[in-house]
XYZ file of C-alpha atoms in Angstrom:
201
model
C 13.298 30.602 37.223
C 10.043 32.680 35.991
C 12.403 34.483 33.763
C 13.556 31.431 32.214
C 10.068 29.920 31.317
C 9.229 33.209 29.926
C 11.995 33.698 27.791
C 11.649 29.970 26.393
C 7.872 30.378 25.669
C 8.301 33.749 23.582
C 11.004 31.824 21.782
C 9.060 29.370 21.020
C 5.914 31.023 20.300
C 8.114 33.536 17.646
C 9.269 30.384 16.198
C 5.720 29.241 15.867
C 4.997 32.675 14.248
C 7.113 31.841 11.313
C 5.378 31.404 8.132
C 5.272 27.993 6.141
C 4.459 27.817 2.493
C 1.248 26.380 1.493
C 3.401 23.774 -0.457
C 5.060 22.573 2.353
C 1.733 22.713 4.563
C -0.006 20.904 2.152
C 2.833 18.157 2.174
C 2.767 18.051 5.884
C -0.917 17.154 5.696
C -0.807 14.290 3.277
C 1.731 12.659 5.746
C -0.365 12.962 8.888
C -2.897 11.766 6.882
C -1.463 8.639 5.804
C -0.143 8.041 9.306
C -3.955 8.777 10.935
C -5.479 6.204 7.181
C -2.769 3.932 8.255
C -3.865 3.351 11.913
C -7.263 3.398 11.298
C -7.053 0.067 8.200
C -5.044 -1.572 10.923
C -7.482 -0.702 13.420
C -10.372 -2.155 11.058
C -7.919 -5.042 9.578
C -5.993 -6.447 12.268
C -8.441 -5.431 15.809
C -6.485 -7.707 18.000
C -2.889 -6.524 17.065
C -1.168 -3.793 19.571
C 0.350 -1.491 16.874
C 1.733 0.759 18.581
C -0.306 3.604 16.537
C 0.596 7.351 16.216
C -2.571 8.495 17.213
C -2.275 11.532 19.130
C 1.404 11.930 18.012
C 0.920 12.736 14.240
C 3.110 15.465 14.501
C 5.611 13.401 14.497
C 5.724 12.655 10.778
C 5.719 16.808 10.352
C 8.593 16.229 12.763
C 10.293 13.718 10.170
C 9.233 15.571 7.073
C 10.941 18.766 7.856
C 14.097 16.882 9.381
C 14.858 14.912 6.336
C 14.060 18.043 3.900
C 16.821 20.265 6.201
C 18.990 17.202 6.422
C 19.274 16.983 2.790
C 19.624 20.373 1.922
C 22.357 20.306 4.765
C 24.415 18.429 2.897
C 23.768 15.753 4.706
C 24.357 11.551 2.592
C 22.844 9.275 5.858
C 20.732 9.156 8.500
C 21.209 6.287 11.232
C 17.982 6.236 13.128
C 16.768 4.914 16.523
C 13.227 5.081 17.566
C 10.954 3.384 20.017
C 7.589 1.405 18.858
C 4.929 4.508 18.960
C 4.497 5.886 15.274
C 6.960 3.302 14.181
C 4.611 1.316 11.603
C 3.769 4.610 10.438
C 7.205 6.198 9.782
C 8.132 2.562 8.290
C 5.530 1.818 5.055
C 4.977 6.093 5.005
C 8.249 8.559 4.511
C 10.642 4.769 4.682
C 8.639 2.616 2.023
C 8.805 -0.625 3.747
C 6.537 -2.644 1.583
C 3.272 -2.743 3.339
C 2.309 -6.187 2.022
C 5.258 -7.451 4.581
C 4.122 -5.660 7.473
C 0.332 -7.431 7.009
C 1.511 -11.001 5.889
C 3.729 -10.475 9.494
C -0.176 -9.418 11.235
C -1.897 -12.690 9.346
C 0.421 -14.572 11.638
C 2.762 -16.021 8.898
C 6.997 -15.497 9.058
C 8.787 -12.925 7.126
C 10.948 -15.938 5.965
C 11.060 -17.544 2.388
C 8.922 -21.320 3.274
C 11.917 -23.485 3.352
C 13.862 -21.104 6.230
C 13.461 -22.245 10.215
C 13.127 -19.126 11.617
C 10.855 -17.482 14.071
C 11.780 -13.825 13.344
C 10.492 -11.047 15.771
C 7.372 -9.022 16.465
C 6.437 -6.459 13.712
C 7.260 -3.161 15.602
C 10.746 -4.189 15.646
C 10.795 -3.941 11.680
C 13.766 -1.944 10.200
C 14.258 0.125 7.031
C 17.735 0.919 4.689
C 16.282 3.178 1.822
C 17.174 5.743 0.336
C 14.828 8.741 -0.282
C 14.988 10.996 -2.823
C 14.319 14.971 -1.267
C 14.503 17.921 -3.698
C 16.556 15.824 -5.874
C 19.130 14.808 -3.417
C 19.500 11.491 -2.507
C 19.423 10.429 1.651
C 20.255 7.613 2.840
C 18.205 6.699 6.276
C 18.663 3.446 8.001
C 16.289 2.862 10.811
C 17.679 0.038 13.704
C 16.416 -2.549 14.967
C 14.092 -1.396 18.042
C 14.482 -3.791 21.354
C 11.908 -3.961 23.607
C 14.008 -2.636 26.431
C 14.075 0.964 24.135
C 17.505 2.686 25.134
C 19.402 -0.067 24.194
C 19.811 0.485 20.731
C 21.357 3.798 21.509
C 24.625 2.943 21.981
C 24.110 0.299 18.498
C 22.677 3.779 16.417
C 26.482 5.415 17.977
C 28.548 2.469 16.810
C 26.589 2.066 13.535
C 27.352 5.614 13.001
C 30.842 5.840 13.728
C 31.326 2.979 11.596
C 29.466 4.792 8.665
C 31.796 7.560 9.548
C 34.967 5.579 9.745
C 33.981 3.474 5.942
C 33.705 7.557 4.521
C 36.682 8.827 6.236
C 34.366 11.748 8.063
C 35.211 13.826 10.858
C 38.134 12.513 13.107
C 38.715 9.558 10.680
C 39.391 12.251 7.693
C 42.690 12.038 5.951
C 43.321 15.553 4.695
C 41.829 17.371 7.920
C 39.073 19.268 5.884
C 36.002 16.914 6.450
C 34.108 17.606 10.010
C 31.674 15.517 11.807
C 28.646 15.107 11.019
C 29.053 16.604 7.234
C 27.843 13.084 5.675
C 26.249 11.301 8.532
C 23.953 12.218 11.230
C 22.261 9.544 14.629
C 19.286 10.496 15.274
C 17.721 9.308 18.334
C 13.837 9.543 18.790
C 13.121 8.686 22.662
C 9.579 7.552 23.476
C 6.558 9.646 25.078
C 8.370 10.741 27.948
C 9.988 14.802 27.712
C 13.041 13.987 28.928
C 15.046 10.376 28.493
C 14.279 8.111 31.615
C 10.675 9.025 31.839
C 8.869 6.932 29.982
């Protein structure tokens, strides 16, 4: 209904209205930034590869900066992520640290493999991450999946993975003592792909 949109978009726009320090503005920046350097040295470097860029879709990394600061002051110990190929790259050797020097070795057409392995391996926006970042002296743990081409597949891999985390800490349901819930430790977090709503894209 009319009423409905209205009441969303004052919500939102009151949310919007909030004020953010200049410290975390200024932090927000520096990662857009580095996503928007990042795509344009590929764009330079590697012409003919299909990156998969965040252009357009910067806000994304504002999107991941704020999550994993809240996460961690949550309380929350790991993050099991999910996300499609767009801004993946960026997320990857930005906020996750995968060594960039991989990633372009991967572009100059040679295998992620030590010499002496027979192995193909896969295309670079399927790279994955296990690091753990350090956020106002907390430590998180995130651990981004494996991203198939056919993109909600790994959803039901990011639930298992997570309920396995779950299960090894004894979180939630799989508590002894009753006084842990879920999600205290470990979060899934599922980033669909430039569609609003899953099934769009």
């Amino acid at each position: 209904t009319i009423e409905e949109r209205e009441w969303f978009a004052e919500t939102l726009e009151r949310r919007l209205s909030e004020p953010i320090s200049t410290e975390t503005r200024c932090q927000i920046a520096a990662e857009m930034l580095k996503s928007q350097a990042f795509d344009q040295f590929l764009a330079i470097k590697f012409v003919s590869f299909k990156r998969y860029g965040g252009e357009g879709a910067e806000s994304m990394m504002a999107f991941f900066h704020e999550f994993f600061k809240l996460a961690s002051s949550s309380g929350l110990e790991k993050i099991v992520l999910a996300m499609p190929h767009r801004g993946r790259l960026n997320l990857l050797t930005g906020m996750l640290h995968f060594p960039p020097e991989k990633l372009f070795r991967k572009l100059r057409g040679l295998p992620e493999f030590p010499d002496d392995v027979k192995a193909t391996g896969d295309v670079p926006s399927h790279f994955i991450s296990s690091v753990d970042l350090d956020i106002n002296n907390r430590k998180l743990h995130v651990s981004m999946l494996y991203n198939p081409s056919h993109l909600e597949a790994v959803n039901p891999v990011s639930m298992g993975k997570t309920r396995g985390v779950m299960q090894a800490i004894k979180e939630g349901g799989y508590c002894e003592d009753g006084k842990s819930k879920w999600s205290d430790k470990v979060l899934n977090l599922q980033v669909h792909g430039d569609a609003a709503y899953a099934g769009q894209g």
